[in-house]
Coordinates of C-alpha atoms in Angstrom, one line a residue:
X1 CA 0.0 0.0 0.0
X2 CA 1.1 3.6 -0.7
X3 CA 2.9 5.5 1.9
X4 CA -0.2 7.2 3.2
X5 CA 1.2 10.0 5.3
X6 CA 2.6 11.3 2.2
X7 CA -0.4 13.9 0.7
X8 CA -1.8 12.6 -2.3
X9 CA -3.1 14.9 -5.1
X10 CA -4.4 12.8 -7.8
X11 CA -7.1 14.6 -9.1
X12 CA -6.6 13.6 -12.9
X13 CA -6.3 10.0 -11.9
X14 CA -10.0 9.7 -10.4
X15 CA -11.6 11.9 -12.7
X16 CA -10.3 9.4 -15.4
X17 CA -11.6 6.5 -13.2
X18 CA -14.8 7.9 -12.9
X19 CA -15.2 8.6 -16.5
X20 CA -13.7 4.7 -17.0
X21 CA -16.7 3.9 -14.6
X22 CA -19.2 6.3 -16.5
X23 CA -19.8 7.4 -13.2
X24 CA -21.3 11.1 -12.2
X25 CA -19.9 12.8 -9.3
X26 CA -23.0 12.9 -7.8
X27 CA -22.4 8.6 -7.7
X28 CA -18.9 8.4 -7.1
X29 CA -19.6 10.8 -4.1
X30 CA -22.4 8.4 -2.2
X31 CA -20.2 5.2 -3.4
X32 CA -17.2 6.7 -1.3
X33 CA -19.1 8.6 1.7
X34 CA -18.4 11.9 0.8
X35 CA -20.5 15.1 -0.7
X36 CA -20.1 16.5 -4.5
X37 CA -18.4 19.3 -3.5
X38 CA -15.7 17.5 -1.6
X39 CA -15.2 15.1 -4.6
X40 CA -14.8 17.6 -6.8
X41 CA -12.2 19.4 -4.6
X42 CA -10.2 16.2 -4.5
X43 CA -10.7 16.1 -8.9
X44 CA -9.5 19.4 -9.2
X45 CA -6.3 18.6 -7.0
X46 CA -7.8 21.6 -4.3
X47 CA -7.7 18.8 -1.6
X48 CA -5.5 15.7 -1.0
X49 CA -6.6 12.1 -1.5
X50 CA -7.3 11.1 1.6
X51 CA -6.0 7.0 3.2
X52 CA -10.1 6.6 3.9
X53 CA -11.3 7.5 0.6
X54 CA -8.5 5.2 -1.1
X55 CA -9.5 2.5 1.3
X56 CA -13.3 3.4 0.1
X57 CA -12.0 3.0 -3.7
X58 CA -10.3 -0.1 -3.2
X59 CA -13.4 -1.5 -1.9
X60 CA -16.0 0.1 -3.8
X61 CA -13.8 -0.8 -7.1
X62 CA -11.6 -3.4 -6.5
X63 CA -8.1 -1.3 -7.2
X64 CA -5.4 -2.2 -7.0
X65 CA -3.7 1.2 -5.0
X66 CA -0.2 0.1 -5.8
X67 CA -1.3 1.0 -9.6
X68 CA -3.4 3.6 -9.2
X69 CA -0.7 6.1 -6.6
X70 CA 2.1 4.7 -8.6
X71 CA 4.7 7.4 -9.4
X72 CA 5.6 6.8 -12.5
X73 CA 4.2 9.7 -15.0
X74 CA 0.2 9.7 -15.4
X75 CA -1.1 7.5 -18.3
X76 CA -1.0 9.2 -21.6
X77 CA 1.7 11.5 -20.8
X78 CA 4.2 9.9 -22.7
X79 CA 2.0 9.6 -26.0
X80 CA 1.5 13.5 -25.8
X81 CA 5.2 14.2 -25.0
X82 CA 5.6 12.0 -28.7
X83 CA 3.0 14.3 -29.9
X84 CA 4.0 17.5 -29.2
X85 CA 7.6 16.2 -30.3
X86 CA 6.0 16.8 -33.5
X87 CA 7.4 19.5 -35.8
X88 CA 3.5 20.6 -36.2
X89 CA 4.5 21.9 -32.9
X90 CA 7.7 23.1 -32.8
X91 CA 7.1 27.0 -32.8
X92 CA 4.7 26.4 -29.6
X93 CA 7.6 25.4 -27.6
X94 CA 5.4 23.3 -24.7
X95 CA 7.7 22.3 -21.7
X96 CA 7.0 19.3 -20.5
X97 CA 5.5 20.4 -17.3
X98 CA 2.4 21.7 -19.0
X99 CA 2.1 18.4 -20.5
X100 CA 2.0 16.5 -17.3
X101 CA -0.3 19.2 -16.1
X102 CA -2.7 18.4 -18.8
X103 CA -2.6 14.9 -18.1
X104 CA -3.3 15.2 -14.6
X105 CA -5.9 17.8 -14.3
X106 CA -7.6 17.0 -17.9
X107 CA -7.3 13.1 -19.1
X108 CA -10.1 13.2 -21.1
X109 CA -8.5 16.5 -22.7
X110 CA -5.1 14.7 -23.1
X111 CA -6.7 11.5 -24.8
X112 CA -8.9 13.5 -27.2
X113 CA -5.6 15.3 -28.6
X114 CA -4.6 11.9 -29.0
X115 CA -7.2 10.5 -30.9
X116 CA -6.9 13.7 -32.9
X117 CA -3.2 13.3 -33.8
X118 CA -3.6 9.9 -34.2
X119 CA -6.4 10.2 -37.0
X120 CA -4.4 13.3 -38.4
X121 CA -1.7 11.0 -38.9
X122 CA -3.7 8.2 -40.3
X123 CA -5.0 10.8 -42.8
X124 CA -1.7 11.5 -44.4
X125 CA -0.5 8.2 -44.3
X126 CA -3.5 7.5 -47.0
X127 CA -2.8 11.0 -48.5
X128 CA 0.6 9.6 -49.1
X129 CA -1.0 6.2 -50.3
X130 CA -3.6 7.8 -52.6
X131 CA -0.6 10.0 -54.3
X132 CA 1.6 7.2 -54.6
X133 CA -1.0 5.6 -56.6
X134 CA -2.6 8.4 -58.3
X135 CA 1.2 9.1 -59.7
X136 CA 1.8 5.5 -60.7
X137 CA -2.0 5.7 -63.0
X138 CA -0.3 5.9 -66.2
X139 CA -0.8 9.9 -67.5
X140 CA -2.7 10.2 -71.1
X141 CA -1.1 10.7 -73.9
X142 CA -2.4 14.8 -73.5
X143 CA -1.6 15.5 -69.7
X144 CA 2.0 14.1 -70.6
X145 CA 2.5 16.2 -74.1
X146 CA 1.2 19.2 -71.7
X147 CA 3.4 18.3 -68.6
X148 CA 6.5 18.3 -70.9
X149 CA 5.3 21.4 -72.5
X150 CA 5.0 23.6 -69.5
X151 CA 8.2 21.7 -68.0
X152 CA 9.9 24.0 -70.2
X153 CA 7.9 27.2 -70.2
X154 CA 6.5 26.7 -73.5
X155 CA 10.4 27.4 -75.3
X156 CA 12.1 25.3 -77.2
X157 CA 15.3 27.1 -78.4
X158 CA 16.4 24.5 -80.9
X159 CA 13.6 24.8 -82.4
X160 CA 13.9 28.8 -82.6
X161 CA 16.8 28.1 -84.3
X162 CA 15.9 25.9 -87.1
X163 CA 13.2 28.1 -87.7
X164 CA 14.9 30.9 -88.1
X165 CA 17.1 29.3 -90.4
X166 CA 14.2 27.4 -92.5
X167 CA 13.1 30.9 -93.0
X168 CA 16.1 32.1 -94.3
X169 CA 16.3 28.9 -96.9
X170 CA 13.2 30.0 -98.1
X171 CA 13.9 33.6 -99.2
X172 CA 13.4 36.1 -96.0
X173 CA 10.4 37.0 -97.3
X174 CA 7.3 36.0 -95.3
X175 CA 4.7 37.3 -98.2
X176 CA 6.3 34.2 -100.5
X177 CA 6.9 31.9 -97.9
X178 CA 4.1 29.5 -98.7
X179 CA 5.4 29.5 -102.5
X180 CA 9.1 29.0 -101.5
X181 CA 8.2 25.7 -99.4
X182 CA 6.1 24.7 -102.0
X183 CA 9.0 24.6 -104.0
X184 CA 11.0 23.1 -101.9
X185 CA 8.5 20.0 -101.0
X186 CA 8.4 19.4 -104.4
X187 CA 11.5 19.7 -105.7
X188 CA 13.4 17.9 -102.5
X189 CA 10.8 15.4 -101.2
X190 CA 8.4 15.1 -104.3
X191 CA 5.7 15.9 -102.6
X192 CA 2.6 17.8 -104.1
X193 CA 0.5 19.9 -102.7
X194 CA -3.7 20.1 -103.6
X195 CA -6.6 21.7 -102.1
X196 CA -9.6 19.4 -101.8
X197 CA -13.0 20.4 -101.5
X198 CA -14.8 20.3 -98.0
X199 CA -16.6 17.1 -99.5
X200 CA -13.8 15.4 -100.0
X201 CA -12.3 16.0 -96.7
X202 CA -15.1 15.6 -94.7
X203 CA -13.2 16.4 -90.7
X204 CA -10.0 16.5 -92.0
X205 CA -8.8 19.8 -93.2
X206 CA -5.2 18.8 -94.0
X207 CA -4.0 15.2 -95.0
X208 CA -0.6 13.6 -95.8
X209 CA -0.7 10.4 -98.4
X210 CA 2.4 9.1 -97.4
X211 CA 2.0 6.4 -100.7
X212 CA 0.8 9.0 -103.7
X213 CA 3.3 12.0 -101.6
X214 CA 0.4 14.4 -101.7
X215 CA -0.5 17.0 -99.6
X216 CA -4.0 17.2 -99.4
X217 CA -5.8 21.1 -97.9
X218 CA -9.2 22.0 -97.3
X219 CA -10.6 25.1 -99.7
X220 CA -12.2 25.7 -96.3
X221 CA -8.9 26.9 -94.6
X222 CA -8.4 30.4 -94.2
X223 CA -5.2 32.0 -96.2
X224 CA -2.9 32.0 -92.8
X225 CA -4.0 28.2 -91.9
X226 CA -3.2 27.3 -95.2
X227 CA 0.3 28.8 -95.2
X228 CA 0.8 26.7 -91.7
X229 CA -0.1 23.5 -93.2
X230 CA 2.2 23.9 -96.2
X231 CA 5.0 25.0 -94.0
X232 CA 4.5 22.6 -91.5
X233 CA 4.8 19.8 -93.8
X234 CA 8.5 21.2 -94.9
X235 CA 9.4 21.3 -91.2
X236 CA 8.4 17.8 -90.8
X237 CA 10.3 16.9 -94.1
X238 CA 13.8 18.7 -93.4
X239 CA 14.1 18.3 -89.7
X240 CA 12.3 14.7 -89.0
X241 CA 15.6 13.8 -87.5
X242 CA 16.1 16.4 -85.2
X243 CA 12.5 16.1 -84.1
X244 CA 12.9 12.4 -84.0
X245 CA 15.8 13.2 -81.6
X246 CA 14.1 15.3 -79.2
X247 CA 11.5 13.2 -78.7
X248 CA 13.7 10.2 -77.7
X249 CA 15.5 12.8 -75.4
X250 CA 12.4 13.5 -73.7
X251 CA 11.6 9.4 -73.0
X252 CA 8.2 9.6 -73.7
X253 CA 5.9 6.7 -71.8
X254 CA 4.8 5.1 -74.7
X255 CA 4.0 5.6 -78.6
X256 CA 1.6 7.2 -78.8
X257 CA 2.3 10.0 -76.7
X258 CA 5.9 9.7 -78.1
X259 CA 3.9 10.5 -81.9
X260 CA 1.9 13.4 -79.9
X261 CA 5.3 14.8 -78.4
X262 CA 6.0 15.4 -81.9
X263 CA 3.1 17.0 -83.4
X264 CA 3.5 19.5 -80.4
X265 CA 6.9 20.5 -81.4
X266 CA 6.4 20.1 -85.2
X267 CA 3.8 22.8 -84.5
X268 CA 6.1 25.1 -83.0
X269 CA 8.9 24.9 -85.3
X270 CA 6.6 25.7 -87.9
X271 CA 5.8 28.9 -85.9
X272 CA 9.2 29.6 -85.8
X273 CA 9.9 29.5 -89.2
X274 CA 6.9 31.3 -90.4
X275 CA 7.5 34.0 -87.1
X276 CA 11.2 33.8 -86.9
X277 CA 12.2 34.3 -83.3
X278 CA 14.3 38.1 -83.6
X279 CA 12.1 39.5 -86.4
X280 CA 8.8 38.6 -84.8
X281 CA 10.1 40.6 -81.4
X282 CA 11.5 43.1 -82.9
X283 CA 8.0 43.6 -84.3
X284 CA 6.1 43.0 -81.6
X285 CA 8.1 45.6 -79.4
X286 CA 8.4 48.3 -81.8
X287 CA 4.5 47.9 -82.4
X288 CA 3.7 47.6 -78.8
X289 CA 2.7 44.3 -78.8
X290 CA -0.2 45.2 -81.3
X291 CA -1.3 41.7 -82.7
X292 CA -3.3 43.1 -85.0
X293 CA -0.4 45.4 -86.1
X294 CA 2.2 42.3 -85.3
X295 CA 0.3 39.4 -87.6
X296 CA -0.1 41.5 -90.5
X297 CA 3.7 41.5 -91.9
X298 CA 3.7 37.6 -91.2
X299 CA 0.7 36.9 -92.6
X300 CA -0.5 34.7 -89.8
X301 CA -3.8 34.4 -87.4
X302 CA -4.8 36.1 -84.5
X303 CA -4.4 33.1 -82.7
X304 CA -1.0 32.1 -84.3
X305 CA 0.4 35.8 -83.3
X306 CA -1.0 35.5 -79.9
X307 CA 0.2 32.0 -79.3
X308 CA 4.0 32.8 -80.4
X309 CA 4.0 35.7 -78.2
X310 CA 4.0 32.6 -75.2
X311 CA 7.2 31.3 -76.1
X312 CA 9.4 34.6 -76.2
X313 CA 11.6 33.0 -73.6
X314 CA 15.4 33.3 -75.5
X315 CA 18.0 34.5 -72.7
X316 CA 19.3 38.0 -73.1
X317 CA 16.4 38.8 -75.8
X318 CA 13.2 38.1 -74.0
X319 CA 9.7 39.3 -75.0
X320 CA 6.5 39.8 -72.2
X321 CA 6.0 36.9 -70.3
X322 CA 2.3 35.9 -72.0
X323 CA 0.0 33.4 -70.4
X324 CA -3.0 31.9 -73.1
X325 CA -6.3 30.1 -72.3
X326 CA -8.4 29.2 -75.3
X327 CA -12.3 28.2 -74.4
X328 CA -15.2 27.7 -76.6
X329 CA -18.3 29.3 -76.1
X330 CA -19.6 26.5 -74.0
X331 CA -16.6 27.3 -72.0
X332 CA -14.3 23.6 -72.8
X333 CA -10.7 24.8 -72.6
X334 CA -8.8 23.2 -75.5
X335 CA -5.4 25.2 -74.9
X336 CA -3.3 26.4 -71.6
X337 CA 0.0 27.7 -72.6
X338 CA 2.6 30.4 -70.2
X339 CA 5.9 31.9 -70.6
X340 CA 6.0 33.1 -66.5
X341 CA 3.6 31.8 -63.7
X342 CA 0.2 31.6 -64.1
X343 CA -2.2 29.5 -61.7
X344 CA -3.8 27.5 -64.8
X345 CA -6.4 24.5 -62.8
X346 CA -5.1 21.3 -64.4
X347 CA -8.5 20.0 -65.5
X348 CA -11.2 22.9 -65.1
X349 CA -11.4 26.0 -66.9
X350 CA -11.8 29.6 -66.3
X351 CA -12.9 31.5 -64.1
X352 CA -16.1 33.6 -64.8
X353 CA -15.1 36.6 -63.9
X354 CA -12.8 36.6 -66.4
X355 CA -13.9 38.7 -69.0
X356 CA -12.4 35.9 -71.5
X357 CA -16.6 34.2 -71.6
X358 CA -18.2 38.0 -72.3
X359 CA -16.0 37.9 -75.8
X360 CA -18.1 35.9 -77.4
X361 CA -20.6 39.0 -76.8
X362 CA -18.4 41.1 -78.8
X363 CA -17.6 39.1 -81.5
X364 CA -14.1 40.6 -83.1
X365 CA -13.7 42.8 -80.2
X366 CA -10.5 42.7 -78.2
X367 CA -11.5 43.3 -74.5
X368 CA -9.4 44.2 -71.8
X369 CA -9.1 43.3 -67.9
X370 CA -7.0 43.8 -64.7
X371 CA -7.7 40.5 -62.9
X372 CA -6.3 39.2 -59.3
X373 CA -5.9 35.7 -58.5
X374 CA -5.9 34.0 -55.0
X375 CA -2.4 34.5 -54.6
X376 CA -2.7 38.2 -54.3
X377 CA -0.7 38.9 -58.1
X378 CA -2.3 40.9 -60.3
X379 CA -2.8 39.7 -64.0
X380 CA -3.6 42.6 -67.3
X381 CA -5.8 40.4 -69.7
X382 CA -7.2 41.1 -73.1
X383 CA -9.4 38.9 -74.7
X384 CA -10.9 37.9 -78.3
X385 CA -13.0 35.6 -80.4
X386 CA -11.0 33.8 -83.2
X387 CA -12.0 34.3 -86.8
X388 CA -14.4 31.2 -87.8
X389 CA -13.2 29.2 -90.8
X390 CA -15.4 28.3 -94.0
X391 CA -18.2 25.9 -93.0
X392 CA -20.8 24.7 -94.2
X393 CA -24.4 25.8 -93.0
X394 CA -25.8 23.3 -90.3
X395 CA -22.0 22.3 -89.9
X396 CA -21.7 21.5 -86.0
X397 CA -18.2 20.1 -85.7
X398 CA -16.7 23.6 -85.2
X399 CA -17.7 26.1 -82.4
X400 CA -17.2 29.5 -82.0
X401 CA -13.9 29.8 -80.0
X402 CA -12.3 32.5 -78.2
X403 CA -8.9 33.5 -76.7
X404 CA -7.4 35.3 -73.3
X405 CA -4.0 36.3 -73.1
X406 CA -2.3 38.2 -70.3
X407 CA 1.3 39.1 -68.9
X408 CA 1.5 40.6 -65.2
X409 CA 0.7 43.7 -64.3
X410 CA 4.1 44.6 -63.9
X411 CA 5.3 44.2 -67.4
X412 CA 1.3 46.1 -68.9
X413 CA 3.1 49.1 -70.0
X414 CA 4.8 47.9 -72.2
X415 CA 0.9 47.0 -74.3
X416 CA -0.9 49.4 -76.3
X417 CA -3.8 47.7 -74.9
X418 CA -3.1 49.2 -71.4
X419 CA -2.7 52.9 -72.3
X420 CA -4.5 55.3 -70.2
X421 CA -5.7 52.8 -67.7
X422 CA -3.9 53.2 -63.7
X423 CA -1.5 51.0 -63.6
X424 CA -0.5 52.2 -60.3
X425 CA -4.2 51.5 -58.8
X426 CA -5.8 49.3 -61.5
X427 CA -9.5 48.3 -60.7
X428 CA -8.5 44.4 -60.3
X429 CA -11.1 42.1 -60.7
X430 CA -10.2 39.3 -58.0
X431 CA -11.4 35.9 -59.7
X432 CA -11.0 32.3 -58.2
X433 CA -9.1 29.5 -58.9
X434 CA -8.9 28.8 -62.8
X435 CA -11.2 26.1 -62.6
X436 CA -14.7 25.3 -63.7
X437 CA -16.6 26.0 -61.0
X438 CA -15.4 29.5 -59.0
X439 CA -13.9 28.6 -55.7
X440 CA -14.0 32.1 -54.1
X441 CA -15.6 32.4 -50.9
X442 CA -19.2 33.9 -51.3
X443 CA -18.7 34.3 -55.5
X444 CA -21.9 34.5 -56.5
X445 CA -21.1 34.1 -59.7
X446 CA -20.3 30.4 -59.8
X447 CA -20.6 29.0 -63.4
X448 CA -22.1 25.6 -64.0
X449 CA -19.8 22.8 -65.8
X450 CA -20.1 22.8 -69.5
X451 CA -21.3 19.9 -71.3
X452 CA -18.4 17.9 -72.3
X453 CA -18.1 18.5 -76.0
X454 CA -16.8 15.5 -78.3
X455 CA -14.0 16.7 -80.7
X456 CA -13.1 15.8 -83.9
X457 CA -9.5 14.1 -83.5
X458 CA -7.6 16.9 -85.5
X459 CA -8.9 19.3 -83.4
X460 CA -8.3 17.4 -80.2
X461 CA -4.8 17.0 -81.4
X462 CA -4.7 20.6 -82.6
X463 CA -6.1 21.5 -78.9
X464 CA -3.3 19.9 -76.9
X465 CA -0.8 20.1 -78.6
X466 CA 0.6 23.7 -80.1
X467 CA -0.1 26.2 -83.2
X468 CA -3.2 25.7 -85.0
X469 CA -3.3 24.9 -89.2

């Protein structure tokens, strides 16, 4: 038996019986003699446990009182000394005194901390688990192509630098360009080039037969897509082995994202060449980053200016560090693409707060926002619809389609677009997460997902991949 003329405070040690017990203190008091009042002095560690009332607890409970006045640290202690070893904790500090203190004058306190830490810790132990296999889930062929893409900030200088000197091969002059690699395709790979009707094409609005070596166009593709697709072929023609060597640099997973890997960079080296690197700068600079102004000496798209202006990355000659989203008017985003930092979600799309949805309302119109994202930094966006191909009418496959592009704030004055707005104190539009469905706290402006859209697999491939035809 304990040395009982030694005073005994053990408070958290018979509250944590009684609660063992599921005892009140109104029933522990009348099982050990004594009032309410007194037993909740002797919880609270106000009074000393008495040799009576741990006689009346050995009999009324059948303890042992070697156990229960045993010196040795209070039960629980030790799991929350582990637990505040933590490095959750570390800042806090917590000497081990107020653990003890816990433990003896709240148990029930001590062991739901426990619990808590425990389950915390069983909750990232599956987080870790659910990663480990989410990351070994094979990637599509799309999210890879896109990964790799990003990976390198949307520049490939190699490919600058063929471009550039394709362009030169064929004459420096962007207004014959498409003649010059005409030229070449036929007199260096024997390949001819027709243009099919829409009929004949059906979806397709360029195709390669590899056995006849005929390039087949759509009369439905605009001048500018035209000149891409001729152009692009010639890429693919006199740089296959540099292209085939990138690829197998980058180890791709399998074929077929291997074959996807290359469309993407085919793509941009033909926007190199037809938009060599220094000349297409130079212009864009000197013009103030005028796309209108800037597409017009290379012959090329809206969309095709815009999208090169992403990948003005070159060390020591760098343009505006442009992100681009492009959405259809159901709001399915078929292209992400950034120079710099740009929150892009992964799988949703855009925000509606971004002005990018209201240009399909102005048709044509390039439309300008300051926008701020979660992170506090502050975006200047413009935004436009693209110019539609020829289709025919009642011809579904093709929706109207529209395109965002921004820089941050920081680098806005160098735009025409942001002439005689404040800079200094823009009125920023804070929008959520670029997802699908706006994230913000009390938005009431959430959008509601888009139908998913089937797509025609040239424009799927067009989509993930890099410059369209």
């Amino acid at each position: 038996m304990a040395n009982i003329e030694r005073k005994l405070f053990l408070g958290g040690r018979l509250k944590r019986l009684r609660y063992d017990l599921n005892l009140s203190q109104t029933q522990m008091a009348e099982d050990l003699g004594v009032s309410p009042s007194y037993l909740n002095h002797l919880e609270r560690n106000q009074r000393p446990v008495t040799a009576q009332v741990l006689l009346k607890l050995a009999t009324a409970y059948d303890l042992d009182l070697r156990t229960f006045t045993d010196d040795s640290e209070p039960s629980g202690e030790a799991d929350l000394v582990e637990i505040f070893a933590d490095p959750l904790f570390k800042d806090l500090r917590l000497p081990r005194r107020e653990i003890s203190e816990l433990v003896a004058s709240s148990p029930m306190a001590a062991e739901a901390v426990t619990r808590l830490y425990r389950a915390y810790t069983e909750r990232k132990k599956r987080d870790v688990v659910a990663i480990a296999e989410e990351d070994s889930v094979d990637q599509s062929p799309s999210d890879w192509v896109r990964d790799q893409i990003q990976s390198h900030h949307n520049f490939f200088p190699e490919l600058d630098d063929l471009g550039e000197r394709l362009f030169d091969i064929l004459g420096s002059d962007p207004h014959t360009l498409e003649e010059s690699a005409a030229r070449r395709l036929s007199a260096l790979h024997g390949t001819e080039i027709r243009l099919m009707p829409a009929q004949v094409m059906m979806m397709y609005q360029r195709r390669f037969d590899p056995h006849r070596r005929r390039l087949m166009i759509s009369e439905t593709l605009g001048a500018s897509s035209r000149r891409f697709a001729v152009v692009y072929q010639l890429a693919l023609a006199d740089y296959n082995a540099d292209l085939k060597a990138m690829v197998e640099k980058a180890r791709a997973p399998d074929l077929a994202t291997s074959r996807l890997y290359k469309i993407a960079l085919i793509n941009y080296l033909t926007a190199a060449t037809l938009m060599p690197y220094g000349r297409f700068l130079e212009t864009a600079e000197s013009n103030a980053y005028d796309i209108e102004l800037l597409r017009a000496p290379f012959e090329t798209s809206f969309e095709q200016a815009a999208q090169r202006l992403t990948t003005l990355s070159r060390p020591g000659h760098r343009g505006v560090p442009f992100f681009l989203m492009r959405i259809d008017s159901a709001g399915n985003v078929s292209k992400r693409f950034a120079a710099g930092h740009f929150p892009f979600s992964r799988y949703g799309g855009a925000c509606p707060r971004w002005n990018l949805h209201q240009a399909f309302q102005t048709p044509g119109r390039i439309i300008t926002q300051v926008i701020q994202t979660p992170d506090g930094v502050r975006y200047f966006t413009l935004s436009r619809t693209l110019d539609k191909g020829l289709r025919g009418y009642g011809d579904g496959a093709w929706s109207e389609q529209a395109v965002g592009l921004g820089c941050e704030l920081k680098h806005a004055d160098k735009l025409i677009y942001a002439r005689g707005i404040d800079l200094n104190n823009p009125n920023a539009v804070e929008t959520g997460p670029m997802c699908r469905l706006c994230e913000r706290p009390n938005c009431r402006e959430r959008a509601a997902p888009p139908a998913v859209k089937t797509l025609a697999v040239d424009e799927w491939i067009k989509g993930i991949t890099a410059f369209p035809f």
